Amino acid sequence: MSNSEAPVGSKRKSRVSDKDTPSTNHVKRHPVPVKEPVMAELAPECAAGIIVKFRDVTAAAYRTKSGIQKTPLVKSEALSAILGCELYLKKEYELRTGSFKERGARNALLKLTDEERKKGVIAASAGNHALALAYHGGLLDVTVTVVMPVVAPIMKISQCQEMKANVIVHGASIAEAKDHAMTIVEKSGQIYINGYDHPDIISGQGTIGLEICSQVEDVDAIIVPVGGGGLIAGVAVAAKNMNPDVKIIGVEAVRCKSFTEALKAGKPVRAATHVSLADGLAVPTVGLNAFVTAQPLVDKVVTVSEKAIALAILRLIEIEKAVVEGSGVVGLAALMDGLLPELAGKKVVTILCGGNIDTTVLGRCLERGLAADGRLLSFTVVVKDAPGGMNSLTQMLTDSGASIKDILHERAWLLEDVFAVRVRCMVETRNSEHTEHVKSMLASNFRHVEFIGMCDHSTDTRRQSVVARHLDLLQLE
């Protein structure tokens, strides 16, 4: 087993029975007590080990059908040809607020009692959950307060304010924002709605699984992004009950492997988190309810690198003309990186769970994606500081077909030769083979050339074949 995948619990091969579930609340307490404390949300329903059942998901689907549109699920002919499987894209980013979070938010709000509606709800979120609550709270006339950390994108803060939510910007991280939200709960009595572990949230997210199974007949595998675990828990419950043979595969960012660590420990534990392009998945501890619901149903979990995430964002823009955030592309990233070879020739759905990517971050992702694809070359070269010296370099690059993106002269630091200038240059190439040609040309014509930040693609034969198919298709267009 590779370092990028983790073992999971037992697999279900038949439909799950709900006969042992109390009819009063449609939930089942986890039969195995957690002996050691875990990092759980300070809300009773998020610390009880509640297993969400199929009936909860179907009830959520009926409850929310008037306010949640059925999102498109389309086959990508180009990506299917590149990846060697029949790939379908579930476009959750087409919901009004740009992510799947609306499903759980609306379900949770609709289940509030009249007394709870009067008190209002509160949540800590850096983006998508806050937007979903704000939007549907406005539609359902429920007062919504969201506590957002200072690192939350200004765009998302502004959008929540435009939707008439009470926005409090507090804390350097989502953990600090959550702590502040809980102090408000103690004083105001507002209802705290966890964005990934509240049972009603999980049930709402599970409606995606119902839609997938109704939109694609005999799907072999569903690839689900994993952060706090609510999405994969809900989808797994729905899909496994409708099609017991479907494989549920989770994908995490390598910079936050909270579900992988929970699988190893047998319970939610705090995992190290780092800044990631998949910021929506950077949850240090998976939800307890989400974990006990998902663990017996998930078949495999893999982790993807930042390079693979950036490249997947680039591919979707180039091929599907779709702008999807880092958290939403990890399933495609896993396929492109060759982490799921067993899906070759299979009918596969990957959930594009959100499209709320900051424009500045998008620019960075595109550049990093080009670099990861071997289509961006940065180098320094020493040329003559005389008429025609720079022209020799630029003409050579032009003749080679490379596109100059950035160029900078550095005279002050070249102390050994007053009649020379160091040039720092970044060029865009067609593909990795073209990049190697440009490198060879520069090395042959200039004595002092240094290449910066080159990506090595030579060791990954699976990835090479994927890239080759992509380039072939581009040439046919």
Coordinates of C-alpha atoms in Angstrom, one line a residue:
M1 CA 0.0 0.0 0.0
S2 CA 1.4 3.4 -1.0
N3 CA 1.8 6.3 1.4
S4 CA -1.0 8.2 -0.3
E5 CA -3.7 5.8 0.7
A6 CA -5.1 4.5 3.9
P7 CA -7.0 1.4 5.0
V8 CA -10.7 1.8 5.9
G9 CA -13.3 -0.2 7.8
S10 CA -15.4 -3.1 6.6
K11 CA -17.4 -2.7 3.4
R12 CA -21.1 -3.1 3.1
K13 CA -22.3 -5.4 0.3
S14 CA -26.0 -5.1 0.8
R15 CA -28.6 -2.5 1.6
V16 CA -28.4 -1.1 5.1
S17 CA -31.4 -1.8 7.3
D18 CA -32.9 1.0 9.4
K19 CA -35.0 -1.3 11.5
D20 CA -32.9 -0.8 14.6
T21 CA -33.1 3.0 14.4
P22 CA -35.4 4.7 16.8
S23 CA -38.3 6.3 14.9
T24 CA -38.3 9.3 17.1
N25 CA -35.2 11.0 15.8
H26 CA -34.0 8.7 12.9
V27 CA -30.5 8.5 14.3
K28 CA -28.5 5.8 15.9
R29 CA -25.9 6.3 18.6
H30 CA -22.5 4.8 17.9
P31 CA -22.4 1.5 19.8
V32 CA -18.7 1.7 20.6
P33 CA -18.0 4.3 23.2
V34 CA -15.0 6.7 22.6
K35 CA -12.7 6.0 25.5
E36 CA -10.4 8.9 25.0
P37 CA -11.5 12.5 24.5
V38 CA -11.6 13.8 20.9
M39 CA -11.5 17.2 19.4
A40 CA -15.3 17.7 18.9
E41 CA -17.4 20.8 18.4
L42 CA -18.8 22.2 21.6
A43 CA -22.4 21.2 20.7
P44 CA -24.2 18.1 22.0
E45 CA -25.3 16.8 18.7
C46 CA -21.7 17.0 17.4
A47 CA -20.2 15.0 20.2
A48 CA -22.6 12.0 20.5
G49 CA -21.3 9.7 17.7
I50 CA -24.6 9.8 15.8
I51 CA -24.8 7.6 12.7
V52 CA -26.8 9.2 9.9
K53 CA -29.2 6.8 8.2
F54 CA -30.6 6.5 4.7
R55 CA -34.0 7.6 5.8
D56 CA -32.4 10.9 7.1
V57 CA -31.0 11.6 3.6
T58 CA -34.2 10.8 1.8
A59 CA -36.2 12.9 4.2
A60 CA -33.7 15.8 3.6
A61 CA -34.1 15.4 -0.2
Y62 CA -37.9 15.7 0.1
R63 CA -37.6 18.6 2.6
T64 CA -35.2 20.7 0.5
K65 CA -36.4 19.9 -3.0
S66 CA -38.2 23.3 -3.4
G67 CA -35.1 25.3 -2.5
I68 CA -32.2 23.3 -3.9
Q69 CA -31.8 22.8 -7.7
K70 CA -30.7 19.4 -9.0
T71 CA -27.2 20.1 -10.2
P72 CA -25.9 18.9 -13.6
L73 CA -23.9 15.7 -14.0
V74 CA -22.2 15.5 -17.3
K75 CA -19.8 13.2 -19.0
S76 CA -16.5 14.8 -20.0
E77 CA -15.5 13.2 -23.3
A78 CA -12.1 14.9 -23.3
L79 CA -11.1 14.0 -19.7
S80 CA -12.5 10.4 -20.2
A81 CA -10.2 10.0 -23.2
I82 CA -7.2 11.4 -21.3
L83 CA -7.7 9.4 -18.1
G84 CA -8.9 6.1 -19.6
C85 CA -12.2 5.9 -17.7
E86 CA -15.8 7.0 -18.3
L87 CA -15.6 10.2 -16.2
Y88 CA -18.7 12.2 -15.1
L89 CA -18.5 15.6 -13.4
K90 CA -21.1 16.5 -10.7
K91 CA -21.2 20.3 -10.9
E92 CA -22.1 21.4 -7.4
Y93 CA -20.4 24.8 -8.0
E94 CA -23.5 25.8 -10.1
L95 CA -25.6 26.2 -6.9
R96 CA -26.5 29.8 -6.1
T97 CA -23.7 30.4 -3.5
G98 CA -21.2 28.3 -5.5
S99 CA -20.9 25.1 -3.4
F100 CA -22.6 22.0 -2.1
K101 CA -23.0 23.5 1.4
E102 CA -26.4 24.8 0.5
R103 CA -27.9 21.4 0.8
G104 CA -27.0 20.8 4.4
A105 CA -27.6 24.4 5.4
R106 CA -31.2 24.5 4.1
N107 CA -32.0 21.1 5.6
A108 CA -30.7 22.2 9.0
L109 CA -32.6 25.5 8.9
L110 CA -35.9 23.8 7.9
K111 CA -35.6 21.5 10.9
L112 CA -35.5 24.3 13.4
T113 CA -38.4 24.6 15.8
D114 CA -40.3 27.8 16.0
E115 CA -38.5 28.7 19.2
E116 CA -35.1 28.0 17.6
R117 CA -36.0 30.1 14.6
K118 CA -36.7 33.1 16.8
K119 CA -33.3 32.7 18.5
G120 CA -31.5 32.5 15.2
V121 CA -28.5 30.5 14.2
I122 CA -24.7 31.0 14.4
A123 CA -21.8 29.3 12.8
A124 CA -18.0 29.7 12.4
S125 CA -16.9 29.5 8.8
A126 CA -14.3 30.9 6.4
G127 CA -16.5 30.8 3.4
N128 CA -18.9 28.3 1.8
H129 CA -20.9 27.3 4.9
A130 CA -21.3 30.9 5.9
L131 CA -22.5 31.8 2.4
A132 CA -25.0 28.9 2.4
L133 CA -26.4 29.8 5.8
A134 CA -26.7 33.5 5.0
Y135 CA -28.4 32.8 1.7
H136 CA -31.0 30.3 2.9
G137 CA -31.4 32.1 6.2
G138 CA -32.6 35.1 4.2
L139 CA -35.0 33.0 2.1
L140 CA -36.4 31.3 5.2
D141 CA -36.5 34.4 7.4
V142 CA -34.0 33.0 10.0
T143 CA -31.5 35.4 11.5
V144 CA -28.0 34.2 10.7
T145 CA -24.7 35.2 12.4
V146 CA -21.4 34.0 11.0
V147 CA -18.1 34.4 12.7
M148 CA -15.3 34.5 10.1
P149 CA -11.6 34.5 10.8
V150 CA -9.5 37.5 9.5
V151 CA -8.0 35.2 6.9
A152 CA -11.4 34.7 5.2
P153 CA -11.5 36.1 1.7
I154 CA -12.9 39.7 1.6
M155 CA -15.1 38.7 -1.3
K156 CA -16.9 36.1 0.9
I157 CA -17.2 38.4 3.8
S158 CA -18.8 41.0 1.6
Q159 CA -21.2 38.5 0.0
C160 CA -22.4 37.3 3.5
Q161 CA -23.1 41.0 4.4
E162 CA -25.0 41.5 1.2
M163 CA -27.2 38.5 2.1
K164 CA -28.1 40.4 5.4
A165 CA -26.2 38.0 7.7
N166 CA -24.6 39.4 10.9
V167 CA -20.9 39.0 10.1
I168 CA -18.3 39.1 12.9
V169 CA -14.7 38.9 11.8
H170 CA -12.7 37.5 14.7
G171 CA -9.7 35.2 15.2
A172 CA -6.6 34.3 13.3
S173 CA -8.0 30.9 12.4
I174 CA -11.2 29.0 12.0
A175 CA -10.6 27.5 15.5
E176 CA -10.4 30.9 17.1
A177 CA -13.5 32.0 15.2
K178 CA -15.4 28.9 16.5
D179 CA -14.3 29.6 20.1
H180 CA -15.7 33.1 19.8
A181 CA -18.9 31.8 18.3
M182 CA -19.4 29.4 21.2
T183 CA -19.0 32.3 23.7
I184 CA -21.8 34.1 21.8
V185 CA -24.0 31.0 22.0
E186 CA -23.6 30.8 25.8
K187 CA -24.8 34.4 26.1
S188 CA -27.5 34.6 23.4
G189 CA -28.8 31.1 23.2
Q190 CA -28.5 31.0 19.4
I191 CA -28.3 27.6 17.7
Y192 CA -24.8 26.6 16.6
I193 CA -24.8 24.8 13.3
N194 CA -21.6 22.9 12.6
G195 CA -20.7 23.0 8.9
Y196 CA -19.6 19.4 8.5
D197 CA -20.7 17.3 11.5
H198 CA -24.2 18.3 12.5
P199 CA -26.5 15.3 11.6
D200 CA -28.9 17.5 9.6
I201 CA -25.9 18.9 7.6
I202 CA -24.7 15.4 6.8
S203 CA -28.1 14.3 5.8
G204 CA -28.5 17.3 3.5
Q205 CA -25.1 16.7 1.8
G206 CA -26.1 13.1 1.2
T207 CA -28.7 14.3 -1.3
I208 CA -25.8 14.6 -3.8
G209 CA -25.5 10.8 -3.6
L210 CA -29.2 10.3 -4.4
E211 CA -28.9 12.5 -7.4
I212 CA -25.8 10.8 -8.7
C213 CA -27.3 7.4 -8.5
S214 CA -30.4 8.6 -10.4
Q215 CA -28.4 10.5 -13.0
V216 CA -25.8 7.8 -13.8
E217 CA -26.9 4.2 -14.2
D218 CA -24.6 1.5 -12.6
V219 CA -21.9 3.9 -11.5
D220 CA -18.8 2.1 -10.4
A221 CA -17.1 4.7 -8.2
I222 CA -17.8 8.1 -6.7
I223 CA -14.8 10.2 -5.8
V224 CA -15.5 12.6 -2.9
P225 CA -13.4 15.5 -1.5
V226 CA -12.8 15.1 2.2
G227 CA -12.3 17.8 4.8
G228 CA -14.4 17.5 7.9
G229 CA -16.1 14.4 6.6
G230 CA -19.7 15.5 6.3
L231 CA -19.9 15.3 2.5
I232 CA -18.4 11.8 2.1
A233 CA -20.5 10.5 5.0
G234 CA -23.7 11.7 3.5
V235 CA -22.8 10.6 0.0
A236 CA -21.7 7.2 1.2
V237 CA -24.9 6.5 3.1
A238 CA -27.1 7.5 0.1
A239 CA -25.0 5.8 -2.6
K240 CA -24.3 2.5 -0.8
N241 CA -28.0 2.1 0.0
M242 CA -29.0 2.6 -3.7
N243 CA -26.1 0.7 -5.2
P244 CA -24.2 -1.5 -2.6
D245 CA -21.5 -2.3 -5.2
V246 CA -20.4 1.3 -5.8
K247 CA -17.0 2.3 -4.5
I248 CA -16.7 5.4 -2.4
I249 CA -13.3 6.9 -2.6
G250 CA -12.2 9.9 -0.5
V251 CA -9.5 12.4 -1.5
E252 CA -7.7 14.7 0.9
A253 CA -5.0 17.3 0.4
V254 CA -1.7 16.0 1.6
R255 CA -1.3 19.2 3.7
C256 CA -4.3 18.2 5.9
K257 CA -4.8 14.5 6.3
S258 CA -7.3 14.5 9.1
F259 CA -9.5 11.7 7.8
T260 CA -6.5 9.5 7.1
E261 CA -5.2 10.1 10.6
A262 CA -8.6 9.3 12.0
L263 CA -8.7 6.0 10.1
K264 CA -5.3 5.1 11.5
A265 CA -6.4 5.9 15.1
G266 CA -9.9 4.5 14.8
K267 CA -11.4 7.8 15.9
P268 CA -11.1 11.5 15.1
V269 CA -7.8 12.9 16.2
R270 CA -6.2 16.3 15.6
A271 CA -4.0 16.3 12.5
A272 CA -1.3 18.8 11.4
T273 CA -2.7 21.3 9.0
H274 CA -0.8 23.6 6.6
V275 CA -1.9 26.3 4.2
S276 CA -3.3 24.6 1.1
L277 CA -4.8 25.4 -2.3
A278 CA -7.6 23.2 -1.1
D279 CA -8.3 25.6 1.8
G280 CA -11.9 24.3 2.2
L281 CA -10.6 20.9 3.2
A282 CA -8.1 22.2 5.8
V283 CA -10.1 20.9 8.8
P284 CA -7.7 19.6 11.6
T285 CA -10.2 17.2 13.1
V286 CA -12.9 15.3 11.3
G287 CA -16.4 15.3 12.8
L288 CA -17.2 12.5 15.1
N289 CA -20.7 11.9 13.6
A290 CA -19.2 12.1 10.1
F291 CA -16.5 9.6 11.0
V292 CA -18.7 7.0 12.6
T293 CA -21.1 7.3 9.6
A294 CA -18.5 7.2 6.9
Q295 CA -15.9 4.8 8.2
P296 CA -17.7 1.5 7.5
L297 CA -18.8 2.7 4.0
V298 CA -15.7 4.3 2.5
D299 CA -13.6 1.9 0.4
K300 CA -10.4 4.0 0.0
V301 CA -8.8 7.3 0.9
V302 CA -5.9 8.9 -1.0
T303 CA -4.1 12.2 -0.6
V304 CA -3.0 14.5 -3.4
S305 CA -0.2 17.1 -3.6
E306 CA -0.4 20.8 -4.1
K307 CA 1.1 20.4 -7.5
A308 CA -1.6 18.0 -8.5
I309 CA -4.3 20.3 -7.2
A310 CA -3.0 23.3 -9.2
L311 CA -2.7 21.2 -12.3
A312 CA -6.3 19.9 -12.0
I313 CA -7.6 23.5 -11.7
L314 CA -5.7 24.3 -14.9
R315 CA -7.1 21.3 -16.7
L316 CA -10.7 22.1 -15.9
I317 CA -10.3 25.6 -17.1
E318 CA -8.6 24.5 -20.3
I319 CA -10.7 21.5 -21.1
E320 CA -14.1 22.1 -19.5
K321 CA -14.0 25.9 -19.3
A322 CA -15.0 25.5 -15.6
V323 CA -13.5 27.5 -12.7
V324 CA -13.4 25.2 -9.6
E325 CA -11.7 25.9 -6.3
G326 CA -8.9 23.7 -5.0
S327 CA -11.2 21.8 -2.6
G328 CA -13.4 20.8 -5.5
V329 CA -10.8 19.5 -7.9
V330 CA -9.0 17.0 -5.6
G331 CA -10.9 14.0 -7.1
L332 CA -9.7 14.9 -10.6
A333 CA -6.2 15.5 -9.2
A334 CA -6.1 12.0 -7.8
L335 CA -7.1 10.5 -11.2
M336 CA -4.6 12.7 -13.1
D337 CA -1.8 11.8 -10.6
G338 CA -2.3 8.1 -11.2
L339 CA -3.5 7.3 -7.6
L340 CA -6.5 5.3 -8.7
P341 CA -5.4 2.9 -11.5
E342 CA -8.1 0.4 -10.5
L343 CA -10.7 2.8 -12.1
A344 CA -9.4 2.4 -15.6
G345 CA -12.3 1.6 -17.9
K346 CA -14.8 2.2 -15.1
K347 CA -17.8 4.5 -14.9
V348 CA -16.6 7.2 -12.4
V349 CA -18.2 10.3 -10.9
T350 CA -16.1 13.0 -9.2
I351 CA -17.8 15.7 -7.3
L352 CA -16.8 19.3 -8.1
C353 CA -18.0 20.6 -4.8
G354 CA -17.3 24.3 -5.0
G355 CA -16.3 27.1 -7.3
N356 CA -15.6 30.0 -4.8
I357 CA -11.9 30.6 -5.6
D358 CA -10.4 34.0 -4.9
T359 CA -9.2 35.6 -8.2
T360 CA -5.7 36.2 -6.8
V361 CA -5.4 32.6 -5.7
L362 CA -6.7 31.5 -9.1
G363 CA -3.9 33.4 -10.8
R364 CA -1.3 31.6 -8.6
C365 CA -2.9 28.3 -9.3
L366 CA -2.7 28.8 -13.0
E367 CA 0.9 29.7 -12.9
R368 CA 1.7 26.7 -10.6
G369 CA -0.3 24.5 -12.8
L370 CA 1.6 25.5 -15.9
A371 CA 4.9 24.9 -14.0
A372 CA 3.7 21.5 -12.8
D373 CA 2.8 20.7 -16.4
G374 CA 6.3 21.5 -17.6
R375 CA 5.0 24.5 -19.6
L376 CA 6.6 27.3 -17.6
L377 CA 10.4 27.8 -17.5
S378 CA 12.2 30.3 -15.3
F379 CA 15.9 30.9 -15.7
T380 CA 18.7 33.4 -15.4
V381 CA 21.3 34.0 -18.1
V382 CA 24.2 36.3 -18.6
V383 CA 24.3 38.3 -21.9
K384 CA 26.4 41.2 -23.2
D385 CA 25.5 44.6 -21.9
A386 CA 25.8 46.2 -25.3
P387 CA 23.5 46.9 -28.3
G388 CA 22.2 43.6 -29.7
G389 CA 23.0 41.6 -26.5
M390 CA 19.4 41.4 -25.3
N391 CA 18.1 41.0 -28.8
S392 CA 20.1 37.8 -29.3
L393 CA 18.3 36.3 -26.3
T394 CA 14.7 37.4 -27.2
Q395 CA 15.1 36.5 -30.8
M396 CA 16.3 33.0 -29.9
L397 CA 13.3 32.5 -27.6
T398 CA 10.9 33.9 -30.3
D399 CA 12.4 31.5 -32.9
S400 CA 12.0 28.6 -30.6
G401 CA 8.2 29.3 -30.1
A402 CA 8.5 30.2 -26.4
S403 CA 6.4 33.1 -25.1
I404 CA 8.1 35.5 -22.8
K405 CA 6.0 36.2 -19.7
D406 CA 8.4 38.2 -17.6
I407 CA 11.9 39.6 -18.0
L408 CA 14.2 41.5 -15.6
H409 CA 17.7 43.0 -15.9
E410 CA 20.1 42.7 -12.9
R411 CA 23.3 44.8 -13.4
A412 CA 24.3 45.7 -9.9
W413 CA 25.0 42.2 -8.7
L414 CA 27.1 41.0 -11.6
L415 CA 30.4 42.2 -10.2
E416 CA 32.8 40.0 -12.3
D417 CA 32.0 41.6 -15.7
V418 CA 31.0 45.3 -16.0
F419 CA 30.1 44.7 -19.7
A420 CA 27.6 42.0 -19.0
V421 CA 24.1 41.9 -17.5
R422 CA 22.2 39.1 -15.8
V423 CA 18.7 38.6 -17.1
R424 CA 16.0 36.8 -15.2
C425 CA 13.4 35.5 -17.5
M426 CA 10.1 33.4 -17.4
V427 CA 8.7 31.9 -20.5
E428 CA 5.7 29.7 -21.4
T429 CA 6.2 26.7 -23.6
R430 CA 3.8 24.2 -25.3
N431 CA 4.7 21.2 -23.2
S432 CA 7.5 19.6 -21.2
E433 CA 9.2 18.4 -24.4
H434 CA 9.3 21.9 -25.8
T435 CA 10.7 23.1 -22.4
E436 CA 13.6 20.6 -22.7
H437 CA 14.2 21.9 -26.2
V438 CA 14.4 25.5 -25.0
K439 CA 16.7 24.5 -22.1
S440 CA 19.1 22.7 -24.5
M441 CA 19.1 25.7 -26.9
L442 CA 19.9 28.2 -24.1
A443 CA 22.7 25.9 -22.6
S444 CA 24.3 25.6 -26.1
N445 CA 24.3 29.4 -26.8
F446 CA 25.1 30.9 -23.4
R447 CA 27.8 30.0 -20.9
H448 CA 26.1 31.1 -17.7
V449 CA 22.5 29.7 -17.6
E450 CA 20.7 28.7 -14.4
F451 CA 17.3 27.1 -14.4
I452 CA 15.0 27.8 -11.5
G453 CA 12.3 25.6 -9.9
M454 CA 12.1 22.9 -12.6
C455 CA 9.5 20.1 -12.1
D456 CA 10.8 16.6 -12.7
H457 CA 8.3 14.5 -14.6
S458 CA 10.7 11.7 -15.6
T459 CA 9.9 9.4 -12.7
D460 CA 6.1 9.2 -13.1
T461 CA 5.3 7.1 -16.1
R462 CA 1.5 7.0 -15.4
R463 CA 1.4 10.8 -15.3
Q464 CA 3.5 11.0 -18.5
S465 CA 0.9 8.9 -20.3
V466 CA -1.9 11.1 -19.0
V467 CA -0.2 14.3 -20.1
A468 CA 0.6 12.8 -23.5
R469 CA -3.0 12.0 -24.2
H470 CA -4.0 15.5 -23.1
L471 CA -1.5 17.1 -25.5
D472 CA -2.6 14.8 -28.4
L473 CA -6.2 15.9 -27.8
L474 CA -5.3 19.6 -27.8
Q475 CA -3.5 19.2 -31.1
L476 CA -6.6 17.7 -32.6
E477 CA -8.8 20.6 -31.6

